[in-house]
């Protein structure tokens, strides 16, 4: 019995020490550093708007997509299952339904529908679309809101991120921020 305790004791102490270090000290120190250097990101990059009555309300996060389906809004990527095989019949059917929905929403638009408007992102909640996908929707949004296309383009440009370090990745348009700006809810 004594030899079992001698064998188990170091393992148990190691478990205890590494649980405290990895689960407590490391987690708290990283959270503390994030709060000091990146407070907005550490708290979820929440978007808060001022309503007509003067109250503040959180309407979402800059980094999590929301689904917009009304024609006066910029439409983001579809929010559907992301674990379907690229050649699955179910995914093909979802894409076809999405193409038909976009065509019905904007029947006079004869441009080719950008791929990111008919394909889900890896996470399923990507808040950005390509500049091509945003440009595809400018005419419809302007007509629905009865505003000039240049005004819609300007709003989209304000919420377009450039390539990381000037060469890495592609520019992206934050759908939530554009839609809030279109509604006049951003300062």
mmCIF file of N, CA and C in Angstrom, residues 52-175:
data_model
loop_
_atom_site.group_PDB
_atom_site.id
_atom_site.type_symbol
_atom_site.label_atom_id
_atom_site.label_comp_id
_atom_site.label_asym_id
_atom_site.label_seq_id
_atom_site.Cartn_x
_atom_site.Cartn_y
_atom_site.Cartn_z
ATOM 1 N N UNK A 52 -32.900 55.912 -30.813
ATOM 2 C CA UNK A 52 -33.581 57.206 -30.919
ATOM 3 C C UNK A 52 -33.899 57.816 -29.560
ATOM 4 N N UNK A 53 -34.167 56.964 -28.562
ATOM 5 C CA UNK A 53 -34.496 57.485 -27.228
ATOM 6 C C UNK A 53 -33.254 57.795 -26.395
ATOM 7 N N UNK A 54 -32.067 57.649 -26.997
ATOM 8 C CA UNK A 54 -30.819 57.986 -26.325
ATOM 9 C C UNK A 54 -30.170 56.854 -25.560
ATOM 10 N N UNK A 55 -30.824 55.712 -25.493
ATOM 11 C CA UNK A 55 -30.233 54.578 -24.777
ATOM 12 C C UNK A 55 -29.212 53.858 -25.653
ATOM 13 N N UNK A 56 -28.260 53.237 -25.010
ATOM 14 C CA UNK A 56 -27.235 52.459 -25.706
ATOM 15 C C UNK A 56 -27.669 50.997 -25.738
ATOM 16 N N UNK A 57 -27.457 50.341 -26.870
ATOM 17 C CA UNK A 57 -27.812 48.930 -26.987
ATOM 18 C C UNK A 57 -26.732 48.194 -27.769
ATOM 19 N N UNK A 58 -26.333 47.027 -27.263
ATOM 20 C CA UNK A 58 -25.395 46.166 -27.983
ATOM 21 C C UNK A 58 -26.189 45.432 -29.053
ATOM 22 N N UNK A 59 -25.723 45.530 -30.312
ATOM 23 C CA UNK A 59 -26.453 44.917 -31.423
ATOM 24 C C UNK A 59 -25.706 43.751 -32.059
ATOM 25 N N UNK A 60 -24.483 43.498 -31.615
ATOM 26 C CA UNK A 60 -23.733 42.384 -32.173
ATOM 27 C C UNK A 60 -22.253 42.528 -31.910
ATOM 28 N N UNK A 61 -21.488 41.700 -32.590
ATOM 29 C CA UNK A 61 -20.032 41.729 -32.506
ATOM 30 C C UNK A 61 -19.471 41.950 -33.905
ATOM 31 N N UNK A 62 -18.367 42.676 -33.975
ATOM 32 C CA UNK A 62 -17.728 42.910 -35.275
ATOM 33 C C UNK A 62 -17.228 41.614 -35.902
ATOM 34 N N UNK A 63 -17.032 40.579 -35.092
ATOM 35 C CA UNK A 63 -16.399 39.356 -35.579
ATOM 36 C C UNK A 63 -17.330 38.159 -35.689
ATOM 37 N N UNK A 64 -18.627 38.363 -35.491
ATOM 38 C CA UNK A 64 -19.588 37.264 -35.627
ATOM 39 C C UNK A 64 -20.702 37.728 -36.561
ATOM 40 N N UNK A 65 -20.945 36.943 -37.593
ATOM 41 C CA UNK A 65 -21.940 37.314 -38.606
ATOM 42 C C UNK A 65 -23.351 37.292 -38.038
ATOM 43 N N UNK A 66 -24.185 38.116 -38.631
ATOM 44 C CA UNK A 66 -25.619 38.092 -38.375
ATOM 45 C C UNK A 66 -26.294 37.928 -39.724
ATOM 46 N N UNK A 67 -27.430 37.278 -39.714
ATOM 47 C CA UNK A 67 -28.115 37.034 -40.977
ATOM 48 C C UNK A 67 -29.037 38.201 -41.329
ATOM 49 N N UNK A 68 -28.838 38.747 -42.514
ATOM 50 C CA UNK A 68 -29.698 39.806 -43.040
ATOM 51 C C UNK A 68 -30.369 39.256 -44.290
ATOM 52 N N UNK A 69 -31.683 39.394 -44.373
ATOM 53 C CA UNK A 69 -32.404 38.834 -45.518
ATOM 54 C C UNK A 69 -33.257 39.861 -46.261
ATOM 55 N N UNK A 70 -33.357 41.074 -45.744
ATOM 56 C CA UNK A 70 -34.157 42.105 -46.410
ATOM 57 C C UNK A 70 -33.355 42.736 -47.536
ATOM 58 N N UNK A 71 -34.000 43.063 -48.653
ATOM 59 C CA UNK A 71 -33.278 43.591 -49.812
ATOM 60 C C UNK A 71 -32.599 44.940 -49.591
ATOM 61 N N UNK A 72 -33.015 45.703 -48.570
ATOM 62 C CA UNK A 72 -32.374 47.003 -48.332
ATOM 63 C C UNK A 72 -31.065 46.871 -47.561
ATOM 64 N N UNK A 73 -30.702 45.651 -47.207
ATOM 65 C CA UNK A 73 -29.459 45.413 -46.467
ATOM 66 C C UNK A 73 -28.431 44.684 -47.315
ATOM 67 N N UNK A 74 -27.175 44.855 -46.930
ATOM 68 C CA UNK A 74 -26.092 44.078 -47.519
ATOM 69 C C UNK A 74 -26.238 42.650 -47.003
ATOM 70 N N UNK A 75 -26.247 41.697 -47.894
ATOM 71 C CA UNK A 75 -26.426 40.289 -47.540
ATOM 72 C C UNK A 75 -25.047 39.655 -47.377
ATOM 73 N N UNK A 76 -24.871 38.898 -46.317
ATOM 74 C CA UNK A 76 -23.593 38.238 -46.059
ATOM 75 C C UNK A 76 -23.558 36.817 -46.587
ATOM 76 N N UNK A 77 -22.551 36.102 -46.140
ATOM 77 C CA UNK A 77 -22.419 34.704 -46.534
ATOM 78 C C UNK A 77 -23.545 33.887 -45.918
ATOM 79 N N UNK A 78 -23.914 32.789 -46.565
ATOM 80 C CA UNK A 78 -24.966 31.951 -45.983
ATOM 81 C C UNK A 78 -24.486 31.299 -44.684
ATOM 82 N N UNK A 79 -25.401 31.149 -43.750
ATOM 83 C CA UNK A 79 -25.072 30.531 -42.465
ATOM 84 C C UNK A 79 -25.683 29.131 -42.455
ATOM 85 N N UNK A 80 -24.960 28.202 -43.023
ATOM 86 C CA UNK A 80 -25.432 26.827 -43.052
ATOM 87 C C UNK A 80 -24.318 25.895 -42.624
ATOM 88 N N UNK A 81 -24.627 24.607 -42.636
ATOM 89 C CA UNK A 81 -23.655 23.613 -42.183
ATOM 90 C C UNK A 81 -22.344 23.754 -42.938
ATOM 91 N N UNK A 82 -21.247 23.706 -42.197
ATOM 92 C CA UNK A 82 -19.940 23.859 -42.829
ATOM 93 C C UNK A 82 -19.203 22.537 -42.954
ATOM 94 N N UNK A 83 -19.822 21.452 -42.505
ATOM 95 C CA UNK A 83 -19.127 20.172 -42.558
ATOM 96 C C UNK A 83 -19.595 19.286 -43.708
ATOM 97 N N UNK A 84 -20.300 19.869 -44.663
ATOM 98 C CA UNK A 84 -20.738 19.097 -45.821
ATOM 99 C C UNK A 84 -19.600 18.971 -46.825
ATOM 100 N N UNK A 85 -19.543 17.843 -47.479
ATOM 101 C CA UNK A 85 -18.528 17.615 -48.506
ATOM 102 C C UNK A 85 -18.773 18.567 -49.676
ATOM 103 N N UNK A 86 -17.703 19.095 -50.285
ATOM 104 C CA UNK A 86 -17.885 20.016 -51.416
ATOM 105 C C UNK A 86 -18.684 19.423 -52.577
ATOM 106 N N UNK A 87 -18.679 18.100 -52.691
ATOM 107 C CA UNK A 87 -19.422 17.492 -53.794
ATOM 108 C C UNK A 87 -20.711 16.809 -53.329
ATOM 109 N N UNK A 88 -21.192 17.146 -52.123
ATOM 110 C CA UNK A 88 -22.419 16.514 -51.627
ATOM 111 C C UNK A 88 -23.640 17.083 -52.341
ATOM 112 N N UNK A 89 -24.632 16.243 -52.518
ATOM 113 C CA UNK A 89 -25.878 16.663 -53.161
ATOM 114 C C UNK A 89 -26.604 17.699 -52.303
ATOM 115 N N UNK A 90 -26.524 17.542 -50.979
ATOM 116 C CA UNK A 90 -27.191 18.482 -50.075
ATOM 117 C C UNK A 90 -26.606 19.887 -50.207
ATOM 118 N N UNK A 91 -25.270 19.981 -50.275
ATOM 119 C CA UNK A 91 -24.628 21.288 -50.424
ATOM 120 C C UNK A 91 -24.960 21.895 -51.786
ATOM 121 N N UNK A 92 -24.975 21.073 -52.807
ATOM 122 C CA UNK A 92 -25.324 21.550 -54.147
ATOM 123 C C UNK A 92 -26.750 22.104 -54.165
ATOM 124 N N UNK A 93 -27.654 21.429 -53.473
ATOM 125 C CA UNK A 93 -29.039 21.889 -53.387
ATOM 126 C C UNK A 93 -29.132 23.209 -52.613
ATOM 127 N N UNK A 94 -28.374 23.330 -51.522
ATOM 128 C CA UNK A 94 -28.353 24.574 -50.751
ATOM 129 C C UNK A 94 -27.847 25.737 -51.600
ATOM 130 N N UNK A 95 -26.798 25.491 -52.374
ATOM 131 C CA UNK A 95 -26.254 26.540 -53.244
ATOM 132 C C UNK A 95 -27.282 26.976 -54.280
ATOM 133 N N UNK A 96 -27.949 25.997 -54.883
ATOM 134 C CA UNK A 96 -28.943 26.307 -55.913
ATOM 135 C C UNK A 96 -30.097 27.115 -55.327
ATOM 136 N N UNK A 97 -30.540 26.754 -54.120
ATOM 137 C CA UNK A 97 -31.601 27.516 -53.449
ATOM 138 C C UNK A 97 -31.143 28.947 -53.175
ATOM 139 N N UNK A 98 -29.891 29.091 -52.776
ATOM 140 C CA UNK A 98 -29.346 30.425 -52.477
ATOM 141 C C UNK A 98 -29.275 31.263 -53.754
ATOM 142 N N UNK A 99 -28.842 30.661 -54.851
ATOM 143 C CA UNK A 99 -28.771 31.365 -56.135
ATOM 144 C C UNK A 99 -30.168 31.835 -56.548
ATOM 145 N N UNK A 100 -31.156 30.955 -56.415
ATOM 146 C CA UNK A 100 -32.531 31.318 -56.771
ATOM 147 C C UNK A 100 -33.051 32.442 -55.879
ATOM 148 N N UNK A 101 -32.739 32.382 -54.580
ATOM 149 C CA UNK A 101 -33.178 33.418 -53.637
ATOM 150 C C UNK A 101 -32.557 34.766 -53.995
ATOM 151 N N UNK A 102 -31.244 34.781 -54.276
ATOM 152 C CA UNK A 102 -30.566 36.031 -54.641
ATOM 153 C C UNK A 102 -31.105 36.584 -55.957
ATOM 154 N N UNK A 103 -31.390 35.705 -56.907
ATOM 155 C CA UNK A 103 -31.925 36.127 -58.200
ATOM 156 C C UNK A 103 -33.336 36.698 -58.043
ATOM 157 N N UNK A 104 -34.136 36.088 -57.191
ATOM 158 C CA UNK A 104 -35.491 36.585 -56.928
ATOM 159 C C UNK A 104 -35.448 37.942 -56.236
ATOM 160 N N UNK A 105 -34.496 38.121 -55.327
ATOM 161 C CA UNK A 105 -34.375 39.375 -54.589
ATOM 162 C C UNK A 105 -33.932 40.520 -55.500
ATOM 163 N N UNK A 106 -33.129 40.206 -56.505
ATOM 164 C CA UNK A 106 -32.557 41.239 -57.377
ATOM 165 C C UNK A 106 -32.626 40.766 -58.832
ATOM 166 N N UNK A 107 -33.841 40.673 -59.406
ATOM 167 C CA UNK A 107 -34.001 40.071 -60.734
ATOM 168 C C UNK A 107 -33.338 40.831 -61.881
ATOM 169 N N UNK A 108 -33.157 42.141 -61.751
ATOM 170 C CA UNK A 108 -32.544 42.900 -62.842
ATOM 171 C C UNK A 108 -31.023 42.835 -62.827
ATOM 172 N N UNK A 109 -30.428 42.293 -61.788
ATOM 173 C CA UNK A 109 -28.969 42.184 -61.706
ATOM 174 C C UNK A 109 -28.517 40.989 -62.543
ATOM 175 N N UNK A 110 -27.796 41.272 -63.626
ATOM 176 C CA UNK A 110 -27.356 40.209 -64.524
ATOM 177 C C UNK A 110 -25.895 39.827 -64.329
ATOM 178 N N UNK A 111 -25.249 40.396 -63.294
ATOM 179 C CA UNK A 111 -23.859 40.041 -63.003
ATOM 180 C C UNK A 111 -23.799 38.610 -62.469
ATOM 181 N N UNK A 112 -22.637 38.012 -62.615
ATOM 182 C CA UNK A 112 -22.431 36.685 -62.033
ATOM 183 C C UNK A 112 -22.386 36.826 -60.511
ATOM 184 N N UNK A 113 -23.097 35.948 -59.823
ATOM 185 C CA UNK A 113 -23.148 36.007 -58.361
ATOM 186 C C UNK A 113 -21.794 35.588 -57.801
ATOM 187 N N UNK A 114 -21.165 36.425 -56.971
ATOM 188 C CA UNK A 114 -19.869 36.072 -56.380
ATOM 189 C C UNK A 114 -19.965 34.805 -55.523
ATOM 190 N N UNK A 115 -18.912 34.029 -55.535
ATOM 191 C CA UNK A 115 -18.898 32.728 -54.859
ATOM 192 C C UNK A 115 -19.195 32.818 -53.370
ATOM 193 N N UNK A 116 -18.717 33.874 -52.706
ATOM 194 C CA UNK A 116 -18.928 33.913 -51.256
ATOM 195 C C UNK A 116 -20.376 34.202 -50.866
ATOM 196 N N UNK A 117 -21.219 34.591 -51.798
ATOM 197 C CA UNK A 117 -22.636 34.767 -51.480
ATOM 198 C C UNK A 117 -23.409 33.458 -51.569
ATOM 199 N N UNK A 118 -22.789 32.430 -52.134
ATOM 200 C CA UNK A 118 -23.456 31.125 -52.254
ATOM 201 C C UNK A 118 -22.652 30.002 -51.607
ATOM 202 N N UNK A 119 -21.655 30.367 -50.809
ATOM 203 C CA UNK A 119 -20.869 29.338 -50.116
ATOM 204 C C UNK A 119 -20.617 29.785 -48.680
ATOM 205 N N UNK A 120 -20.763 28.854 -47.762
ATOM 206 C CA UNK A 120 -20.536 29.160 -46.354
ATOM 207 C C UNK A 120 -19.056 29.311 -46.065
ATOM 208 N N UNK A 121 -18.750 29.991 -44.978
ATOM 209 C CA UNK A 121 -17.353 30.127 -44.560
ATOM 210 C C UNK A 121 -16.955 28.909 -43.737
ATOM 211 N N UNK A 122 -15.682 28.787 -43.446
ATOM 212 C CA UNK A 122 -15.200 27.660 -42.651
ATOM 213 C C UNK A 122 -15.835 27.613 -41.275
ATOM 214 N N UNK A 123 -16.039 28.769 -40.667
ATOM 215 C CA UNK A 123 -16.619 28.815 -39.323
ATOM 216 C C UNK A 123 -18.141 28.845 -39.359
ATOM 217 N N UNK A 124 -18.700 29.282 -40.467
ATOM 218 C CA UNK A 124 -20.144 29.434 -40.554
ATOM 219 C C UNK A 124 -20.641 30.770 -40.027
ATOM 220 N N UNK A 125 -19.745 31.573 -39.447
ATOM 221 C CA UNK A 125 -20.148 32.869 -38.886
ATOM 222 C C UNK A 125 -19.188 33.978 -39.304
ATOM 223 N N UNK A 126 -18.636 33.894 -40.505
ATOM 224 C CA UNK A 126 -17.703 34.904 -40.994
ATOM 225 C C UNK A 126 -18.452 36.213 -41.242
ATOM 226 N N UNK A 127 -18.035 37.307 -40.592
ATOM 227 C CA UNK A 127 -18.767 38.567 -40.724
ATOM 228 C C UNK A 127 -18.424 39.358 -41.981
ATOM 229 N N UNK A 128 -17.443 38.906 -42.746
ATOM 230 C CA UNK A 128 -16.981 39.657 -43.915
ATOM 231 C C UNK A 128 -17.380 38.974 -45.218
ATOM 232 N N UNK A 129 -17.558 39.805 -46.239
ATOM 233 C CA UNK A 129 -17.714 39.311 -47.603
ATOM 234 C C UNK A 129 -16.674 40.018 -48.457
ATOM 235 N N UNK A 130 -16.466 39.518 -49.662
ATOM 236 C CA UNK A 130 -15.492 40.130 -50.564
ATOM 237 C C UNK A 130 -16.024 41.464 -51.079
ATOM 238 N N UNK A 131 -15.114 42.266 -51.591
ATOM 239 C CA UNK A 131 -15.536 43.537 -52.183
ATOM 240 C C UNK A 131 -16.398 43.281 -53.422
ATOM 241 N N UNK A 132 -16.139 42.175 -54.124
ATOM 242 C CA UNK A 132 -16.952 41.824 -55.293
ATOM 243 C C UNK A 132 -18.387 41.509 -54.870
ATOM 244 N N UNK A 133 -18.545 40.800 -53.754
ATOM 245 C CA UNK A 133 -19.889 40.467 -53.258
ATOM 246 C C UNK A 133 -20.626 41.723 -52.808
ATOM 247 N N UNK A 134 -19.898 42.670 -52.225
ATOM 248 C CA UNK A 134 -20.521 43.933 -51.812
ATOM 249 C C UNK A 134 -20.912 44.758 -53.042
ATOM 250 N N UNK A 135 -20.019 44.840 -54.020
ATOM 251 C CA UNK A 135 -20.304 45.603 -55.248
ATOM 252 C C UNK A 135 -21.503 45.030 -55.993
ATOM 253 N N UNK A 136 -21.646 43.721 -55.956
ATOM 254 C CA UNK A 136 -22.763 43.035 -56.604
ATOM 255 C C UNK A 136 -24.109 43.546 -56.074
ATOM 256 N N UNK A 137 -24.141 44.021 -54.834
ATOM 257 C CA UNK A 137 -25.391 44.384 -54.175
ATOM 258 C C UNK A 137 -25.683 45.888 -54.129
ATOM 259 N N UNK A 138 -24.736 46.705 -54.587
ATOM 260 C CA UNK A 138 -24.876 48.161 -54.464
ATOM 261 C C UNK A 138 -26.138 48.693 -55.142
ATOM 262 N N UNK A 139 -26.371 48.299 -56.361
ATOM 263 C CA UNK A 139 -27.516 48.818 -57.116
ATOM 264 C C UNK A 139 -28.836 48.482 -56.421
ATOM 265 N N UNK A 140 -28.971 47.247 -55.937
ATOM 266 C CA UNK A 140 -30.200 46.828 -55.255
ATOM 267 C C UNK A 140 -30.425 47.631 -53.970
ATOM 268 N N UNK A 141 -29.375 47.784 -53.172
ATOM 269 C CA UNK A 141 -29.496 48.514 -51.901
ATOM 270 C C UNK A 141 -29.885 49.970 -52.162
ATOM 271 N N UNK A 142 -29.225 50.595 -53.133
ATOM 272 C CA UNK A 142 -29.523 51.998 -53.459
ATOM 273 C C UNK A 142 -30.974 52.152 -53.913
ATOM 274 N N UNK A 143 -31.441 51.239 -54.746
ATOM 275 C CA UNK A 143 -32.823 51.311 -55.233
ATOM 276 C C UNK A 143 -33.819 51.087 -54.093
ATOM 277 N N UNK A 144 -33.554 50.114 -53.234
ATOM 278 C CA UNK A 144 -34.461 49.812 -52.116
ATOM 279 C C UNK A 144 -34.538 50.961 -51.117
ATOM 280 N N UNK A 145 -33.423 51.646 -50.904
ATOM 281 C CA UNK A 145 -33.374 52.737 -49.921
ATOM 282 C C UNK A 145 -33.604 54.104 -50.565
ATOM 283 N N UNK A 146 -33.721 54.113 -51.885
ATOM 284 C CA UNK A 146 -33.930 55.353 -52.628
ATOM 285 C C UNK A 146 -32.817 56.368 -52.352
ATOM 286 N N UNK A 147 -31.576 55.882 -52.410
ATOM 287 C CA UNK A 147 -30.402 56.743 -52.244
ATOM 288 C C UNK A 147 -29.466 56.524 -53.424
ATOM 289 N N UNK A 148 -28.489 57.383 -53.552
ATOM 290 C CA UNK A 148 -27.543 57.317 -54.656
ATOM 291 C C UNK A 148 -26.581 56.139 -54.465
ATOM 292 N N UNK A 149 -26.220 55.487 -55.566
ATOM 293 C CA UNK A 149 -25.280 54.368 -55.499
ATOM 294 C C UNK A 149 -23.933 54.797 -54.929
ATOM 295 N N UNK A 150 -23.523 56.022 -55.208
ATOM 296 C CA UNK A 150 -22.241 56.521 -54.697
ATOM 297 C C UNK A 150 -22.246 56.568 -53.169
ATOM 298 N N UNK A 151 -23.397 56.875 -52.586
ATOM 299 C CA UNK A 151 -23.504 56.899 -51.123
ATOM 300 C C UNK A 151 -23.342 55.494 -50.539
ATOM 301 N N UNK A 152 -23.940 54.513 -51.195
ATOM 302 C CA UNK A 152 -23.796 53.120 -50.746
ATOM 303 C C UNK A 152 -22.339 52.685 -50.887
ATOM 304 N N UNK A 153 -21.710 53.033 -52.009
ATOM 305 C CA UNK A 153 -20.292 52.698 -52.214
ATOM 306 C C UNK A 153 -19.412 53.317 -51.139
ATOM 307 N N UNK A 154 -19.700 54.564 -50.777
ATOM 308 C CA UNK A 154 -18.918 55.261 -49.754
ATOM 309 C C UNK A 154 -19.040 54.552 -48.397
ATOM 310 N N UNK A 155 -20.249 54.137 -48.057
ATOM 311 C CA UNK A 155 -20.466 53.415 -46.797
ATOM 312 C C UNK A 155 -19.720 52.087 -46.814
ATOM 313 N N UNK A 156 -19.781 51.385 -47.925
ATOM 314 C CA UNK A 156 -19.069 50.106 -48.040
ATOM 315 C C UNK A 156 -17.568 50.329 -47.911
ATOM 316 N N UNK A 157 -17.053 51.369 -48.558
ATOM 317 C CA UNK A 157 -15.615 51.669 -48.471
ATOM 318 C C UNK A 157 -15.174 51.950 -47.038
ATOM 319 N N UNK A 158 -16.040 52.608 -46.263
ATOM 320 C CA UNK A 158 -15.700 52.920 -44.860
ATOM 321 C C UNK A 158 -15.517 51.662 -44.021
ATOM 322 N N UNK A 159 -16.178 50.585 -44.411
ATOM 323 C CA UNK A 159 -16.149 49.355 -43.612
ATOM 324 C C UNK A 159 -15.441 48.211 -44.334
ATOM 325 N N UNK A 160 -14.532 48.590 -45.235
ATOM 326 C CA UNK A 160 -13.718 47.603 -45.942
ATOM 327 C C UNK A 160 -12.334 47.575 -45.321
ATOM 328 N N UNK A 161 -11.904 46.387 -44.931
ATOM 329 C CA UNK A 161 -10.559 46.235 -44.372
ATOM 330 C C UNK A 161 -9.601 45.901 -45.503
ATOM 331 N N UNK A 162 -8.390 46.403 -45.396
ATOM 332 C CA UNK A 162 -7.401 46.150 -46.448
ATOM 333 C C UNK A 162 -6.634 44.866 -46.144
ATOM 334 N N UNK A 163 -5.747 44.530 -47.043
ATOM 335 C CA UNK A 163 -4.917 43.342 -46.857
ATOM 336 C C UNK A 163 -4.015 43.523 -45.637
ATOM 337 N N UNK A 164 -3.817 42.449 -44.881
ATOM 338 C CA UNK A 164 -2.926 42.468 -43.723
ATOM 339 C C UNK A 164 -1.503 42.689 -44.216
ATOM 340 N N UNK A 165 -0.824 43.669 -43.663
ATOM 341 C CA UNK A 165 0.535 44.059 -44.046
ATOM 342 C C UNK A 165 0.632 44.481 -45.510
ATOM 343 N N UNK A 166 -0.495 44.802 -46.124
ATOM 344 C CA UNK A 166 -0.504 45.291 -47.488
ATOM 345 C C UNK A 166 -0.455 44.227 -48.570
ATOM 346 N N UNK A 167 -0.235 42.957 -48.199
ATOM 347 C CA UNK A 167 -0.139 41.927 -49.236
ATOM 348 C C UNK A 167 -0.782 40.599 -48.842
ATOM 349 N N UNK A 168 -1.150 40.425 -47.610
ATOM 350 C CA UNK A 168 -1.632 39.136 -47.132
ATOM 351 C C UNK A 168 -3.158 39.119 -47.085
ATOM 352 N N UNK A 169 -3.766 38.165 -47.751
ATOM 353 C CA UNK A 169 -5.216 38.038 -47.741
ATOM 354 C C UNK A 169 -5.883 38.959 -48.737
ATOM 355 N N UNK A 170 -7.180 39.041 -48.624
ATOM 356 C CA UNK A 170 -7.982 39.867 -49.519
ATOM 357 C C UNK A 170 -8.756 40.899 -48.703
ATOM 358 N N UNK A 171 -9.065 42.040 -49.299
ATOM 359 C CA UNK A 171 -9.903 43.016 -48.593
ATOM 360 C C UNK A 171 -11.270 42.398 -48.271
ATOM 361 N N UNK A 172 -11.840 42.800 -47.155
ATOM 362 C CA UNK A 172 -13.141 42.270 -46.752
ATOM 363 C C UNK A 172 -14.060 43.385 -46.296
ATOM 364 N N UNK A 173 -15.353 43.180 -46.459
ATOM 365 C CA UNK A 173 -16.362 44.161 -46.080
ATOM 366 C C UNK A 173 -17.157 43.593 -44.908
ATOM 367 N N UNK A 174 -17.207 44.340 -43.798
ATOM 368 C CA UNK A 174 -17.944 43.894 -42.620
ATOM 369 C C UNK A 174 -19.430 44.191 -42.821
ATOM 370 N N UNK A 175 -20.211 43.142 -42.973
ATOM 371 C CA UNK A 175 -21.634 43.259 -43.308
ATOM 372 C C UNK A 175 -22.422 43.978 -42.210
#
